[in-house]
Amino acid sequence: MMMDKYKEPISWTAGTWAFFLIHASALLVFVVGWSPEALLAAIVTYAARMFAITGGYHRYFSHASYRTGRAFQFALAWLGAAAVQKGPLWWAGHHRSHHLYADTDKDIHSPVRGGFWWAHAGWILSDRFEATDWKSIKEFAKFPELRFLDSWHWLPPLTLAVGLYLYGGPKFLVWGFFASTVALYHATFMINSLAHRWGSRRFRTTDDSRNNLWLALLTLGEGWHNNHHRAQYSERQGFYWWEVDLTHYALKVCSWFGLVWDLRAPARDVYAEAGAAI
């Protein structure tokens, strides 16, 4: 049943205006046309920033599922901020709150409690969640460069947009930034909305998280959401070889070059429980 507290009008903050302006600007693809190079720019900027969200904002900053050095930590934070989903500390703090109260009345974006629209985008457009939850993200809040990036989270996307325009003109800007960012928005948001409604449940978690191959393909592995809610600490979210998890593969390659290490895997009891459910 939808809770009344989720029925909020849109708060017309600067971030809300930017959100809708990016969507409107994506329609310029019908004005500037397309080219193979522009489409490739869109794919590359989508994939790179999605990796930074899934591998950086989510698996690293939110769940500490592996370790890395300060330089690569900042690189992940910068590239993640370029996805226009605010700063890494804001993102991780709110995500930790989601896991703490998943699909209860205190969950900030539960489709079970608040409905599809609220979980997908409504909560982001509410001014109730503008502030960073510093208390829940203390281990990363000690880094001044991350605090700077959290405050100046518009700087990476602006840099990306200007760079694309200078490199390839309006076509690269529209496809590589605006259209790509809109696709990133809704693929990421679908984990909040659809991945708690659409798919299978291997584990009997206390929430309504689901595993979904199609969402996993769109988000480089985040669609194995029921797996993730069962073992939040795990770096890999596709627990078996047939569960495609491109973020895990990329992090594994990064570990070969010493960029990341101590990738945490699901515990034996998780696999034992999964085996009983399959």
XYZ file of C-alpha atoms in Angstrom:
278
model
C 0.000 0.000 0.000
C 1.362 3.423 -0.938
C 2.227 5.565 2.068
C 0.984 9.186 2.180
C 4.456 10.505 3.015
C 5.608 9.469 -0.459
C 2.987 11.641 -2.166
C 5.079 14.774 -2.523
C 5.111 17.417 -5.254
C 8.340 17.983 -7.146
C 10.710 20.370 -5.375
C 11.955 22.842 -7.981
C 15.549 23.073 -6.845
C 18.525 23.746 -9.131
C 19.114 19.999 -9.314
C 15.536 19.379 -10.443
C 15.800 21.987 -13.178
C 19.065 20.409 -14.332
C 17.439 16.954 -14.350
C 14.643 18.032 -16.678
C 16.920 20.235 -18.792
C 19.192 17.249 -19.497
C 16.147 15.221 -20.556
C 14.947 18.009 -22.848
C 18.426 18.464 -24.309
C 18.596 14.770 -25.181
C 15.788 15.401 -27.691
C 18.288 17.418 -29.717
C 19.395 14.107 -31.231
C 16.562 14.738 -33.711
C 18.090 18.116 -34.576
C 21.808 17.332 -34.813
C 21.346 13.918 -36.423
C 23.683 11.026 -35.764
C 26.939 9.508 -36.922
C 28.760 6.268 -36.046
C 31.317 8.323 -34.118
C 28.654 10.136 -32.099
C 26.882 6.883 -31.300
C 30.199 5.371 -30.204
C 30.779 8.402 -27.965
C 27.389 7.765 -26.338
C 28.187 4.090 -25.752
C 31.639 4.800 -24.334
C 30.486 7.572 -21.983
C 27.558 5.415 -20.879
C 29.716 2.357 -20.142
C 32.529 4.272 -18.435
C 30.219 6.244 -16.174
C 28.022 3.223 -15.448
C 31.139 1.364 -14.301
C 32.024 4.282 -12.035
C 28.517 4.202 -10.530
C 28.356 0.419 -10.109
C 31.994 -0.284 -9.295
C 32.715 3.014 -7.543
C 29.678 4.684 -6.013
C 27.935 1.401 -5.243
C 30.358 -1.459 -4.615
C 33.198 0.647 -3.244
C 31.844 3.769 -1.540
C 28.535 2.259 -0.397
C 29.633 -1.263 0.518
C 33.454 -1.284 0.751
C 33.480 -4.576 -1.156
C 37.124 -4.126 -2.168
C 40.063 -1.853 -1.422
C 41.966 0.639 -3.527
C 44.428 3.503 -3.237
C 43.606 7.143 -2.772
C 44.319 8.110 -6.398
C 42.073 5.441 -7.950
C 39.464 6.169 -5.293
C 39.346 9.778 -6.462
C 39.283 8.719 -10.135
C 36.227 6.551 -9.445
C 34.582 9.406 -7.557
C 35.264 11.931 -10.338
C 34.010 9.653 -13.110
C 30.962 8.690 -11.030
C 30.117 12.346 -10.449
C 30.260 12.832 -14.234
C 27.094 10.682 -14.391
C 25.209 13.630 -12.830
C 24.005 11.638 -9.817
C 25.548 14.007 -7.276
C 28.641 13.299 -5.225
C 29.949 9.921 -4.025
C 29.345 10.637 -0.333
C 25.783 11.811 -0.925
C 25.082 8.743 -3.093
C 26.654 6.221 -0.745
C 25.096 7.685 2.396
C 21.585 7.446 0.982
C 22.223 4.000 -0.428
C 23.327 2.721 2.971
C 20.069 4.045 4.384
C 18.166 2.098 1.720
C 19.819 -1.154 2.786
C 19.276 -0.458 6.455
C 15.521 -0.057 5.951
C 14.941 -1.881 2.633
C 11.244 -2.038 1.699
C 10.059 -0.764 5.067
C 8.344 2.543 5.769
C 11.782 4.096 6.386
C 13.201 3.097 3.013
C 13.826 6.263 1.001
C 12.998 4.681 -2.376
C 10.957 1.515 -1.987
C 8.552 0.712 -4.854
C 6.765 -1.631 -2.454
C 5.939 1.270 -0.125
C 6.033 4.326 -2.340
C 5.173 3.058 -5.789
C 7.135 2.935 -9.034
C 7.482 6.663 -9.707
C 8.691 7.509 -6.213
C 11.303 4.741 -6.229
C 12.393 5.523 -9.785
C 12.803 9.289 -9.644
C 10.367 10.948 -7.231
C 12.634 10.708 -4.202
C 15.490 12.363 -6.107
C 13.239 15.293 -6.998
C 12.234 15.808 -3.362
C 14.174 18.338 -1.295
C 13.947 15.998 1.712
C 17.051 14.200 0.497
C 19.260 17.111 -0.553
C 21.709 16.788 2.333
C 24.579 14.290 2.583
C 24.293 11.846 5.488
C 27.780 12.456 6.856
C 27.350 10.187 9.872
C 26.817 7.095 7.757
C 29.853 7.698 5.555
C 32.512 8.682 8.097
C 35.321 6.521 6.709
C 35.256 8.425 3.394
C 34.255 11.834 4.746
C 37.771 12.171 6.183
C 39.177 12.718 2.678
C 39.066 16.445 1.778
C 39.098 15.747 -1.973
C 35.956 13.628 -1.644
C 34.239 16.280 0.436
C 35.196 18.831 -2.209
C 33.786 16.644 -4.958
C 30.595 16.098 -2.993
C 30.072 19.865 -2.817
C 31.218 20.579 -6.368
C 29.639 17.522 -7.991
C 28.628 19.568 -11.047
C 32.296 20.085 -12.014
C 32.971 16.589 -13.546
C 29.854 16.570 -15.777
C 30.546 20.131 -16.890
C 34.117 19.160 -17.751
C 32.880 16.133 -19.703
C 30.273 18.152 -21.595
C 32.764 20.879 -22.571
C 35.357 18.281 -23.578
C 32.894 16.448 -25.828
C 31.832 19.699 -27.477
C 35.409 20.816 -28.108
C 36.315 17.398 -29.512
C 33.351 16.672 -31.740
C 31.008 19.645 -31.737
C 27.247 19.680 -31.005
C 26.710 16.109 -32.191
C 29.192 14.684 -29.688
C 27.764 16.875 -26.915
C 24.179 15.782 -27.538
C 24.912 12.072 -27.992
C 27.914 11.655 -25.707
C 26.570 13.714 -22.830
C 22.834 14.459 -22.896
C 21.465 11.252 -24.465
C 24.011 9.098 -22.660
C 23.225 10.719 -19.305
C 19.468 10.177 -19.699
C 20.105 6.508 -20.490
C 22.354 6.297 -17.423
C 19.710 7.894 -15.235
C 16.965 5.469 -16.059
C 19.101 2.334 -16.159
C 20.406 3.170 -12.676
C 16.971 4.158 -11.383
C 15.470 0.878 -12.573
C 17.493 -0.938 -9.917
C 15.562 1.052 -7.309
C 12.177 0.627 -8.986
C 12.059 -2.543 -11.113
C 14.642 -4.664 -9.293
C 12.324 -4.762 -6.279
C 9.346 -5.803 -8.416
C 10.446 -7.703 -11.525
C 12.525 -10.900 -11.480
C 13.244 -13.996 -9.440
C 14.105 -14.443 -5.773
C 16.827 -16.958 -4.978
C 17.217 -15.831 -1.363
C 14.475 -15.178 1.176
C 15.701 -11.730 2.182
C 13.578 -9.461 4.377
C 13.028 -7.109 1.416
C 11.513 -7.718 -2.023
C 14.747 -7.593 -4.063
C 14.846 -9.565 -7.333
C 17.406 -10.978 -9.776
C 16.920 -9.868 -13.369
C 19.218 -10.649 -16.311
C 17.997 -7.753 -18.469
C 18.635 -5.216 -15.740
C 22.048 -6.812 -15.151
C 22.964 -6.302 -18.804
C 21.824 -2.661 -18.770
C 23.701 -1.848 -15.564
C 26.856 -3.947 -15.971
C 25.797 -6.416 -13.290
C 23.563 -4.596 -10.824
C 20.493 -6.564 -11.868
C 21.487 -9.469 -9.619
C 19.829 -7.487 -6.895
C 18.511 -10.308 -4.736
C 22.040 -11.731 -4.641
C 23.305 -8.323 -3.586
C 20.789 -7.889 -0.783
C 21.738 -11.311 0.556
C 25.484 -10.550 0.565
C 25.895 -6.780 0.442
C 29.592 -7.028 1.235
C 30.344 -9.072 -1.899
C 32.185 -7.334 -4.734
C 30.648 -9.681 -7.291
C 26.885 -9.644 -7.651
C 26.591 -12.374 -10.261
C 27.357 -15.350 -8.045
C 27.681 -17.909 -10.865
C 29.424 -17.898 -14.240
C 26.114 -17.620 -16.093
C 25.145 -14.474 -14.162
C 26.773 -11.816 -16.332
C 28.454 -9.171 -14.158
C 30.574 -6.871 -16.311
C 31.522 -4.649 -13.382
C 33.003 -7.661 -11.595
C 34.993 -8.608 -14.694
C 36.351 -5.059 -14.990
C 37.318 -4.914 -11.320
C 39.013 -8.295 -11.660
C 41.135 -6.916 -14.510
C 41.911 -3.829 -12.408
C 43.142 -6.148 -9.643
C 45.670 -7.719 -12.055
C 47.294 -4.293 -12.394
C 47.197 -3.516 -8.664
C 44.572 -0.787 -8.951
C 42.212 -2.628 -6.598
C 42.644 -5.535 -4.217
C 40.916 -7.635 -1.546
C 37.821 -8.213 -3.682
C 35.331 -9.744 -1.266
C 33.419 -12.856 -2.392
C 30.180 -14.415 -1.089
C 30.724 -16.602 1.964
C 30.355 -20.393 1.767
C 27.062 -20.355 3.617
C 25.649 -18.022 0.952
C 26.504 -20.528 -1.770
C 25.125 -23.321 0.363
C 21.870 -21.440 0.729
C 21.834 -20.611 -2.982
C 22.439 -24.241 -3.912
C 19.474 -25.301 -1.849
C 17.294 -22.720 -3.615
C 18.360 -23.433 -7.216
